[in-house]
XYZ file of C-alpha atoms in Angstrom:
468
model
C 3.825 -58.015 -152.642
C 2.608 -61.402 -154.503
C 4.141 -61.706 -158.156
C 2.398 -62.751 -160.813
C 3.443 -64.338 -164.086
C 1.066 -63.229 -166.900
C 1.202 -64.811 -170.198
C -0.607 -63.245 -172.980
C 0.658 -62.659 -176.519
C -2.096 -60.473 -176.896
C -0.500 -57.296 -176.097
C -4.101 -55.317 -175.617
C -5.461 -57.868 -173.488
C -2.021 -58.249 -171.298
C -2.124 -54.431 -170.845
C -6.064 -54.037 -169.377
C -5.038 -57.518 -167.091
C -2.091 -55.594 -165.744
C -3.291 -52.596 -164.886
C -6.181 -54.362 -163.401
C -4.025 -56.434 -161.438
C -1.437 -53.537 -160.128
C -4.310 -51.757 -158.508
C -4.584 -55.040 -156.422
C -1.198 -54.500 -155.498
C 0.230 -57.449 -157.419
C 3.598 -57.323 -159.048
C 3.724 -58.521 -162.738
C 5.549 -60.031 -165.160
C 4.285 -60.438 -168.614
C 5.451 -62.770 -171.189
C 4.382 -63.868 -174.628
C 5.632 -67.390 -175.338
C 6.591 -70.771 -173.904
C 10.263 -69.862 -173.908
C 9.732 -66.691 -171.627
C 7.454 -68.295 -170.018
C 9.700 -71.142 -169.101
C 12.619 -68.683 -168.203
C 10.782 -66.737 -166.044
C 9.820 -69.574 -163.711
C 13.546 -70.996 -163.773
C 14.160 -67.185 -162.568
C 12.284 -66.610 -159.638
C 9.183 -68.280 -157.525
C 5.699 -67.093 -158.650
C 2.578 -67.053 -156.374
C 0.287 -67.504 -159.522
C 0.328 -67.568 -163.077
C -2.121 -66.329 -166.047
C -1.826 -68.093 -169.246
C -3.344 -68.093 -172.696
C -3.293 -71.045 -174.521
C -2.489 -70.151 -178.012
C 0.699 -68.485 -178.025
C 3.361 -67.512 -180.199
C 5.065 -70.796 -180.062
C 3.097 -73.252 -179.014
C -0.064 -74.386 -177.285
C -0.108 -73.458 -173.530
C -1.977 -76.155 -172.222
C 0.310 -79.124 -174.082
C 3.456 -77.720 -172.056
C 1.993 -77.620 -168.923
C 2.614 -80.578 -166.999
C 6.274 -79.964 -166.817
C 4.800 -76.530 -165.081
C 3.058 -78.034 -162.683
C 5.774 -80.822 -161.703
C 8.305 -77.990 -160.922
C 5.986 -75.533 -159.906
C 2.866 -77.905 -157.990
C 2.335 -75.503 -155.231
C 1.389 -72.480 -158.419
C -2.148 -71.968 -159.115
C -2.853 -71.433 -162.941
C -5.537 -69.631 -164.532
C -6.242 -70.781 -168.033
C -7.404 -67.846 -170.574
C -8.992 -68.510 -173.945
C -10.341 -67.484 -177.275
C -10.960 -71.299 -178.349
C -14.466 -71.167 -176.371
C -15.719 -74.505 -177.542
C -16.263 -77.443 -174.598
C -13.150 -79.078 -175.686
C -11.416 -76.225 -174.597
C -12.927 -75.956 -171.446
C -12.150 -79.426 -170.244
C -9.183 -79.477 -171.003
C -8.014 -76.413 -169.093
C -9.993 -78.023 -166.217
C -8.138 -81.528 -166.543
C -5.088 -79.621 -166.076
C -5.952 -78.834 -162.942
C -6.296 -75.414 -162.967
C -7.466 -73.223 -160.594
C -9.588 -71.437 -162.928
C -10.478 -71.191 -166.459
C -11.749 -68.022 -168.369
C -12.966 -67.858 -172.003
C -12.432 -64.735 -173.781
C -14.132 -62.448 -173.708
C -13.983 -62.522 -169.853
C -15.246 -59.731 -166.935
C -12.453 -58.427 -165.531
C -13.831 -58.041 -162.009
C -14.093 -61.302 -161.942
C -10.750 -62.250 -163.139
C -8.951 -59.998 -160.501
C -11.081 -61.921 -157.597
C -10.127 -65.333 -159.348
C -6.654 -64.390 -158.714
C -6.530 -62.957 -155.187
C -8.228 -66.069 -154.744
C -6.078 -68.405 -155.470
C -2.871 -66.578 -154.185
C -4.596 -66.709 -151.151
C -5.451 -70.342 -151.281
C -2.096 -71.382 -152.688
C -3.614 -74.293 -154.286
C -1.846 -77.447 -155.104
C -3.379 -78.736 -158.566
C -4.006 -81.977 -158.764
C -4.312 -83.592 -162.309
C -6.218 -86.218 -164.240
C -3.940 -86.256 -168.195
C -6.583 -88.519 -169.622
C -7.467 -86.882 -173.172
C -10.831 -86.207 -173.796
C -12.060 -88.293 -176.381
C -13.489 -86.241 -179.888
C -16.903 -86.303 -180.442
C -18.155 -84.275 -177.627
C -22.006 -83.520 -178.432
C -21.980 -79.928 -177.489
C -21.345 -77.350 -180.117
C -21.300 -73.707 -179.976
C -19.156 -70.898 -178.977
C -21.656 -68.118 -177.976
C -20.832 -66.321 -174.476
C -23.888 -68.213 -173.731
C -22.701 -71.699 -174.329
C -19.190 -70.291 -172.869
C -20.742 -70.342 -169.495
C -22.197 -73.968 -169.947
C -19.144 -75.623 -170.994
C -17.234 -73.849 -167.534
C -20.270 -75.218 -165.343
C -20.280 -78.604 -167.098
C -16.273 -78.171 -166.089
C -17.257 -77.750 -162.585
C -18.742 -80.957 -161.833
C -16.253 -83.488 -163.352
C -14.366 -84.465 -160.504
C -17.071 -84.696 -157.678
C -20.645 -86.151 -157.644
C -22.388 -83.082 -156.971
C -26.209 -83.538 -158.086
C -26.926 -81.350 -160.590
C -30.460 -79.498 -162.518
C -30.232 -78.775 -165.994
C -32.991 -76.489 -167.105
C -34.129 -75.545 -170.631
C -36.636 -75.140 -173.027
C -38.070 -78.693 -175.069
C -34.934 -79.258 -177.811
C -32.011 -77.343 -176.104
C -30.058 -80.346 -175.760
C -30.485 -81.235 -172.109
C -29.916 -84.621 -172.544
C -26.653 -84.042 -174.242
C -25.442 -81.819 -171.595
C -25.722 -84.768 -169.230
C -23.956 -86.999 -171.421
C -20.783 -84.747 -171.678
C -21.329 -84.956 -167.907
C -21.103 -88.644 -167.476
C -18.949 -88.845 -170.539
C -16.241 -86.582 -169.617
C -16.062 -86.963 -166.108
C -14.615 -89.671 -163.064
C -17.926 -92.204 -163.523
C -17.211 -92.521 -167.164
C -16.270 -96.512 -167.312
C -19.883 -96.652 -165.408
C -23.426 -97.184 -167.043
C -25.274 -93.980 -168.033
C -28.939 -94.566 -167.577
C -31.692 -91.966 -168.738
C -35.635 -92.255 -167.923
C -38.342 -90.109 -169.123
C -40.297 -88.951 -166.050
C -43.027 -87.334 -168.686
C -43.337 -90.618 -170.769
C -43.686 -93.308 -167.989
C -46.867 -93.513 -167.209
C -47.934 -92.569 -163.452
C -48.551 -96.095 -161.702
C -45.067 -97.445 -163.170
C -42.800 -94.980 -162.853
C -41.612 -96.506 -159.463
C -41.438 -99.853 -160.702
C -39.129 -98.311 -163.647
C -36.970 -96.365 -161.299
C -36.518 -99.254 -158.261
C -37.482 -102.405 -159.679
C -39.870 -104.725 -158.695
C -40.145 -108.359 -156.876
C -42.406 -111.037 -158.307
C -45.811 -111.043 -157.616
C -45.601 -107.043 -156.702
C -48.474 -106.474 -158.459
C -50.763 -107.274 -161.482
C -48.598 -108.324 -164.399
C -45.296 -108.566 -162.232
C -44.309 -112.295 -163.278
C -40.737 -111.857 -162.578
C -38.561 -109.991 -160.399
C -37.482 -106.793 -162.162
C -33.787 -104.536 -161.667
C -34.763 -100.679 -162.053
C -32.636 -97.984 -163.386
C -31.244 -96.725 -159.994
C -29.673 -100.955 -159.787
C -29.203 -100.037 -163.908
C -27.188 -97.168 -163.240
C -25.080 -98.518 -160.288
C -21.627 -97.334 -160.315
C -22.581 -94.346 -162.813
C -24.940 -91.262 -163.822
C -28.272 -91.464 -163.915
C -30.359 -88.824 -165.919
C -34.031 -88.081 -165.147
C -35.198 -86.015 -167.605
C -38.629 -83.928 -167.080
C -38.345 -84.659 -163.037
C -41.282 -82.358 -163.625
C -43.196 -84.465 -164.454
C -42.823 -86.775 -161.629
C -45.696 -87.957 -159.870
C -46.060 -86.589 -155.985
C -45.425 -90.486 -154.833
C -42.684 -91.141 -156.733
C -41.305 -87.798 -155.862
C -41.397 -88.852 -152.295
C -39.520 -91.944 -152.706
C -36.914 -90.298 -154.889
C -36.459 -88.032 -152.198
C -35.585 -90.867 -149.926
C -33.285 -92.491 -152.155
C -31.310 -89.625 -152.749
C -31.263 -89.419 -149.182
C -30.391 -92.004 -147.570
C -28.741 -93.439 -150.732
C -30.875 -96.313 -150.312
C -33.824 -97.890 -152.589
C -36.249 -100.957 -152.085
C -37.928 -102.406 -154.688
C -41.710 -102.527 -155.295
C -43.217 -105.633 -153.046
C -39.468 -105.586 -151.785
C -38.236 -105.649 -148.233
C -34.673 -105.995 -148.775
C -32.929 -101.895 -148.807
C -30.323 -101.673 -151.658
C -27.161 -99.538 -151.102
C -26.647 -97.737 -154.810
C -23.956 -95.489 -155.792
C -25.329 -93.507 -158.334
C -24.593 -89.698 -159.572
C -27.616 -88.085 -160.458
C -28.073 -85.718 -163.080
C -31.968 -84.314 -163.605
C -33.678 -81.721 -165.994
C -36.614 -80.001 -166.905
C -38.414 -78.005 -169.455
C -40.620 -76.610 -166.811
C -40.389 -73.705 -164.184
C -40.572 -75.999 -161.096
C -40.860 -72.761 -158.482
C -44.438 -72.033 -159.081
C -45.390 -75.928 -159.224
C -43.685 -76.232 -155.751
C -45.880 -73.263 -154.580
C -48.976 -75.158 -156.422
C -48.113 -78.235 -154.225
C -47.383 -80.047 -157.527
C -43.455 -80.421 -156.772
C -41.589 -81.180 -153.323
C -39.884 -78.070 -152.533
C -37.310 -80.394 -150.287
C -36.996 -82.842 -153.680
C -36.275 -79.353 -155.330
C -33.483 -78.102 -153.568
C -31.844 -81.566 -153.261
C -31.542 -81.957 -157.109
C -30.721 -78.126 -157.501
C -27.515 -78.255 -155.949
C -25.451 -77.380 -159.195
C -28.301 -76.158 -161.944
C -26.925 -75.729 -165.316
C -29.243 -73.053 -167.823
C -29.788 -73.957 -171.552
C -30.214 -71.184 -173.735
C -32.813 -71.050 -176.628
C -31.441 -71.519 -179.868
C -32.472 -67.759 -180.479
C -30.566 -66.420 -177.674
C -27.450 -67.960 -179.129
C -27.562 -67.210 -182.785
C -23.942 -66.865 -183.487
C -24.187 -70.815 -182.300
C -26.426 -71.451 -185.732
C -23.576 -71.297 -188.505
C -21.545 -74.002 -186.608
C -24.449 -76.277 -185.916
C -25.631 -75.857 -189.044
C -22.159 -77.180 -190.358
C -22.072 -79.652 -187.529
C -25.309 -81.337 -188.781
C -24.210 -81.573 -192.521
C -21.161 -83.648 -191.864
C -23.118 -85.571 -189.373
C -25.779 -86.665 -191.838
C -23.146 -87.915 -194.327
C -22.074 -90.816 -191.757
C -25.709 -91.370 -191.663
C -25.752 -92.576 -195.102
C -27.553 -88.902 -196.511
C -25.341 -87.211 -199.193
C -23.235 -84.116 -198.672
C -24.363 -81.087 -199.044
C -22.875 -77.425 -198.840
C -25.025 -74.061 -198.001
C -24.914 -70.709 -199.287
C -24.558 -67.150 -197.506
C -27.952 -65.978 -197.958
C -29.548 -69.320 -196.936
C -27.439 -69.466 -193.624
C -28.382 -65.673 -193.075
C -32.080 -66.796 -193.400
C -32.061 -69.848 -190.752
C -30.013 -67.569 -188.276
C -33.288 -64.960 -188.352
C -35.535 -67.901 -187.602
C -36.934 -68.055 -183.914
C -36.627 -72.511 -183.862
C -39.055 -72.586 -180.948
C -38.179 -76.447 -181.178
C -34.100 -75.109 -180.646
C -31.024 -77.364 -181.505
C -33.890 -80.314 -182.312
C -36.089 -78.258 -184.582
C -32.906 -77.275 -186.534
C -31.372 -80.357 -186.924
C -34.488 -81.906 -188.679
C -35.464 -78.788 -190.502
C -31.141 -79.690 -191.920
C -32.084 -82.870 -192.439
C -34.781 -82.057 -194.684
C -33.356 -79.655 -196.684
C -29.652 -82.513 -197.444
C -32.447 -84.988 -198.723
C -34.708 -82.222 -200.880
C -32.087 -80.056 -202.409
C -32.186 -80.686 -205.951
C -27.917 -80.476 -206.027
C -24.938 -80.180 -203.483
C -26.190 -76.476 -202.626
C -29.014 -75.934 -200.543
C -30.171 -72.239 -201.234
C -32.326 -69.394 -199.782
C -34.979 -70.623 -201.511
C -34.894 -74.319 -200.283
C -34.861 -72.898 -196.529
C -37.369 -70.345 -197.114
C -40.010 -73.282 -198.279
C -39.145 -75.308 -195.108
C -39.158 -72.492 -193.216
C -42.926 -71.400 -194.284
C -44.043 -75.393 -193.840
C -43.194 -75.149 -190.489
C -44.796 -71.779 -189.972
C -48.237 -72.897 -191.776
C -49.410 -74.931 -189.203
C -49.467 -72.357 -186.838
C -50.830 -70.091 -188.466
C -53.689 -72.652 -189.441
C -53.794 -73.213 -185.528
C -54.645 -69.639 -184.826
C -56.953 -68.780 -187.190
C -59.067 -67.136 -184.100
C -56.832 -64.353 -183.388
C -54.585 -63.543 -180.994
C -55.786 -64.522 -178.140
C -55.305 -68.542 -178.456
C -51.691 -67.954 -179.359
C -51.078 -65.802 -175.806
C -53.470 -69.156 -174.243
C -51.010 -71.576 -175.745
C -47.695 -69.295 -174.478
C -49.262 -68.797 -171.561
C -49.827 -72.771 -171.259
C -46.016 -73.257 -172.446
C -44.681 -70.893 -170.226
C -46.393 -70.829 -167.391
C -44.828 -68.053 -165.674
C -45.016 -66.979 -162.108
C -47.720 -65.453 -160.191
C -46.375 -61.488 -160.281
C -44.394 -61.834 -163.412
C -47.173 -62.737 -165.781
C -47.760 -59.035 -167.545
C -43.694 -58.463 -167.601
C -43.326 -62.224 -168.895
C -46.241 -61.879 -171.704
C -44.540 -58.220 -172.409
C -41.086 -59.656 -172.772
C -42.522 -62.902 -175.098
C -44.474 -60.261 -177.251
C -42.168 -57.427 -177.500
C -39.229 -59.852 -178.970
C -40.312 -61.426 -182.021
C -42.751 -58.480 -182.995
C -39.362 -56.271 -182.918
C -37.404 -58.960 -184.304
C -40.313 -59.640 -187.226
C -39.929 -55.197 -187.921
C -36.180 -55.573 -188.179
C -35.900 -58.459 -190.696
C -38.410 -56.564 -192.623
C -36.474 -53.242 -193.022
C -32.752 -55.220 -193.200
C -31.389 -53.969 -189.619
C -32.569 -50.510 -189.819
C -33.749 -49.462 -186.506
C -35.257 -46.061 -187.664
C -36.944 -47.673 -190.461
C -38.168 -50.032 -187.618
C -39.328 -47.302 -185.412
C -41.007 -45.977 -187.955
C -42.741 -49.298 -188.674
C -43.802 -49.792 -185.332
C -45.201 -46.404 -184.797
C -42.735 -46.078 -181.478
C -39.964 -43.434 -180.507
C -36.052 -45.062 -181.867
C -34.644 -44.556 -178.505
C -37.592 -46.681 -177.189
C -36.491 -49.509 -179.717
C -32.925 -49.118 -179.468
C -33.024 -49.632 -175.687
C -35.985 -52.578 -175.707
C -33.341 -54.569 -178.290
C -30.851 -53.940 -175.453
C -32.720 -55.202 -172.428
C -34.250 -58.315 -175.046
C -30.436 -59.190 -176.124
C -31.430 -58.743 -179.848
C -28.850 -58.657 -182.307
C -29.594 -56.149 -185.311
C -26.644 -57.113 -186.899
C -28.174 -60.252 -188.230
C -30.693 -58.938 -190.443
C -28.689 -56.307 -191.680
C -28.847 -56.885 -195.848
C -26.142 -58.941 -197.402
C-alpha cells in the first residue's frame, strides 16, 4: 500500500481528499503545517505528497526546495486557492508533478496521484523567480485553466494555438509564454497575418535578397531571422494567405526558411506561438486553411474566454487598469459599488480591450476621484448607440453581422444562432427584474424551469444582477 503525505490546513478539504484517496487504496497521512509536514518526512519515506500552499505557518511553496533535496525521488502536487498566474508558475517552477487550483475535480485529482506514484517522478527544478508584472489578470475557473496550460509549455518548445474572440488578450497570453518560460533572454517577435498585406507577407516573415522584386533595393532579415533564438507570435494565422501558408508549413517543417529571390536555406531556431479570432475548422473544409498547417500549429491550443464568460474577472481588471493608468501620467481614480455592479452586467463584445478603454475614459471624464454609476452608464449607452444606429432595419442585419462574426459550422448554425440569441435576451430580462428568475419568466412569456435550466446550460450568473 503506497503512503501518501497530505497537507491541507483546510480540514473540509483534507477530509473529501482522503476519503477519495482511501478508496484508491492509498494510505494517508494528513498534516496542517510546515513543522508536521517536515516531521513526517524525517519519519518515514513517502511515495507522494499533496500540499497547499498557504498554511498555518508559512507558505508551502517557499520551503520546498529543502523537500525536494531530501526527498528528489517524491512527486508533489501543488493545491491552491491563490488562482492567479503567479501562482501557477510558480508551483510549476518547483517542479511539481502537478498543480491544482481550488476549486479542483476530484476525479481528476485521484488520477493525478496514481499517476505520479506510478511514475515516481524525479522533479527537476528551475528557482528563477518570476519577475512581477505578469500581464494576465483574473482568477475565474476560467482563467484558472489558462494559467495551468500556459504552465504546461514553459519548459519545452511545443508549438502552441491560442484561440479567442478580437480583445481577449491573445497576444498577452503569448507574452507570459515567451516571458516566463526557457527562451526568455531571446527576441519575442509578433506579426499581424490580417494587417500585412497579401503579396508581402512572405517577404515580412523570411526576408528578402536585393533585387527580389519591385521596390526590393536592399537585402532584407524577416521575422523568422528576427526571432532567432526565441518566440515568435503570428497572430490571426487566419488570415494567412494559401501561399504563404504553404511556405510556413515548410518552415515549421523542416525548420528551414529561404528568403524571397534567395537560394541560400537558413537553419532558425524559433518557438512558435500562433492565434486566431477565427474558427479555422470550417475554413479548412472551405479550402481557405491547410488542414496539415492546422494540426502542426495546434499541437498545444490554449482557449480565451470572453470577458462575459468570466465576469468575476471584471472587479480585478477593473482595479488593474486604474493603477495602470496612473503610471501613464492619467490621475487616480477610485470606483463605487453600484458603478462596478453596472460594468460587470455589460456584455464588452470588444472583451479585456473594450474595457480597458471604456476605464480609460471614464479616469479622464470623471468630474472627481470617484467615478459613479452614472459616469459608466453614459459610456456605456455611447458605446451602445452606434449599434443601435447600425440596425435601424431590424433584426435581421444584426443576425447577418453575427452570422458574419461568427461564422459557425455547417450543422451547428440554428444551435449556434439559438445559443447567441438566447444569452443576452435572458441576460437583458434578468438585469431588468434585479436577478429574479420568476419575474423573468414572467417577462419572457416562458415556463421558470425552462429559464432556470437555459441559464444553466448558457453559464449565466443571476447573482450579478441581483439588486444592491
Amino acid at each position: 500500500m503506497s503512503h501518501i503525505l497530505l497537507v491541507e490546513d483546510d480540514n473540509a478539504i483534507a477530509t473529501v481528499v482522503r476519503a477519495a484517496l482511501e478508496e484508491e487504496d492509498f494510505e494517508i497521512t494528513h498534516c496542517t503545517s510546515i513543522a508536521e509536514r517536515d516531521a513526517a518526512l524525517a519519519a518515514q519515506k513517502f511515495a507522494a505528497m499533496l500540499t497547499d500552499i498557504m498554511l498555518t505557518d508559512g507558505d508551502g511553496i517557499e520551503s520546498l526546495p529543502s523537500v525536494q533535496q531530501a526527498h528528489s525521488d517524491m512527486p508533489i502536487i501543488i493545491l491552491s486557492a491563490q488562482n492567479t498566474l503567479d501562482t501557477a508558475v510558480r508551483a510549476t517552477e518547483t517542479g511539481a508533478f502537478e498543480y491544482f487550483p481550488k476549486p479542483f475535480d476530484l476525479e481528476e485529482l485521484v488520477r493525478a496521484v496514481v499517476q505520479a506514484v506510478a511514475s515516481n517522478a524525479e522533479a527537476s527544478v528551475d528557482m528563477d523567480e518570476p519577475g512581477d508584472g505578469l500581464p494576465l489578470v483574473g482568477r475565474s475557473q476560467a482563467m484558472q485553466g489558462v494559467y495551468r496550460m500556459i504552465t504546461r509549455v514553459l519548459r519545452n518548445d511545443l508549438t502552441v494555438l491560442i484561440l479567442g474572440e478580437s480583445g481577449t488578450g491573445k497576444e498577452l497570453v503569448a507574452e507570459a509564454i515567451h516571458q516566463l518560460g526557457h527562451r526568455k533572454t531571446g527576441p519575442f517577435v509578433a506579426v499581424n497575418a490580417a494587417a500585412i498585406p497579401a503579396d508581402l507577407i512572405e517577404s515580412e516573415l523570411f526576408g528578402h535578397e536585393k533585387g527580389a522584386f519591385t521596390g526590393a533595393v536592399a537585402q532584407a532579415i524577416g521575422k523568422f531571422e528576427q526571432a532567432n533564438g526565441g518566440t515568435l507570435f503570428l497572430d490571426e494565422i487566419g488570415d494567412m494567405p494559401l501561399d504563404a501558408q504553404t511556405r510556413l508549413l515548410r518552415a515549421l517543417q523542416s525548420g528551414r526558411i529561404r528568403r524571397v529571390g534567395g537560394r541560400q536555406e537558413i537553419a532558425i531556431d524559433v518557438r512558435i506561438v500562433a492565434a486566431t479570432n477565427r474558427d479555422l475548422k470550417p475554413m479548412i473544409a472551405a479550402g481557405s486553411f491547410r488542414e496539415d498547417l492546422y494540426y502542426r500549429l495546434n499541437v498545444v491550443p490554449i482557449e480565451l474566454p470572453p470577458l462575459r464568460e468570466r465576469r468575476d474577472d471584471v472587479e480585478a481588471l477593473v482595479t488593474h487598469f486604474l493603477k495602470l493608468a496612473t503610471t501613464e501620467g492619467l490621475p487616480a481614480r477610485q470606483i463605487d459599488k453600484p458603478a462596478l455592479k453596472l460594468l460587470k452586467q455589460h456584455d464588452w463584445p470588444g472583451n479585456v480591450r473594450e474595457l480597458r478603454n471604456a476605464m480609460y475614459r471614464l479616469i479622464v471624464l470623471a468630474r472627481d476621484e470617484n467615478i459613479d454609476r452614472a459616469s459608466v452608464s453614459e459610456i456605456l449607452d455611447q458605446a451602445i448607440a452606434p449599434l443601435s444606429e447600425n440596425n435601424a432595419g431590424g433584426f435581421a442585419p444584426v443576425l447577418r453581422a453575427w452570422l458574419e462574426v461568427a461564422n459557425p459550422a455547417d450543422g451547428t448554425v440554428y444551435h449556434a444562432a439559438q445559443a447567441a440569441f438566447e444569452k443576452p435576451l435572458f441576460e437583458w430580462a434578468l438585469q431588468r427584474t434585479d436577478g429574479n428568475q420568476l419575474q423573468a419568466s414572467k417577462m419572457l412569456g416562458i415556463n421558470r424551469n425552462t429559464l432556470r435550466k437555459r441559464i444553466v446550460d448558457l453559464e449565466i450568473d443571476p447573482a450579478i444582477y441581483a439588486r444592491g
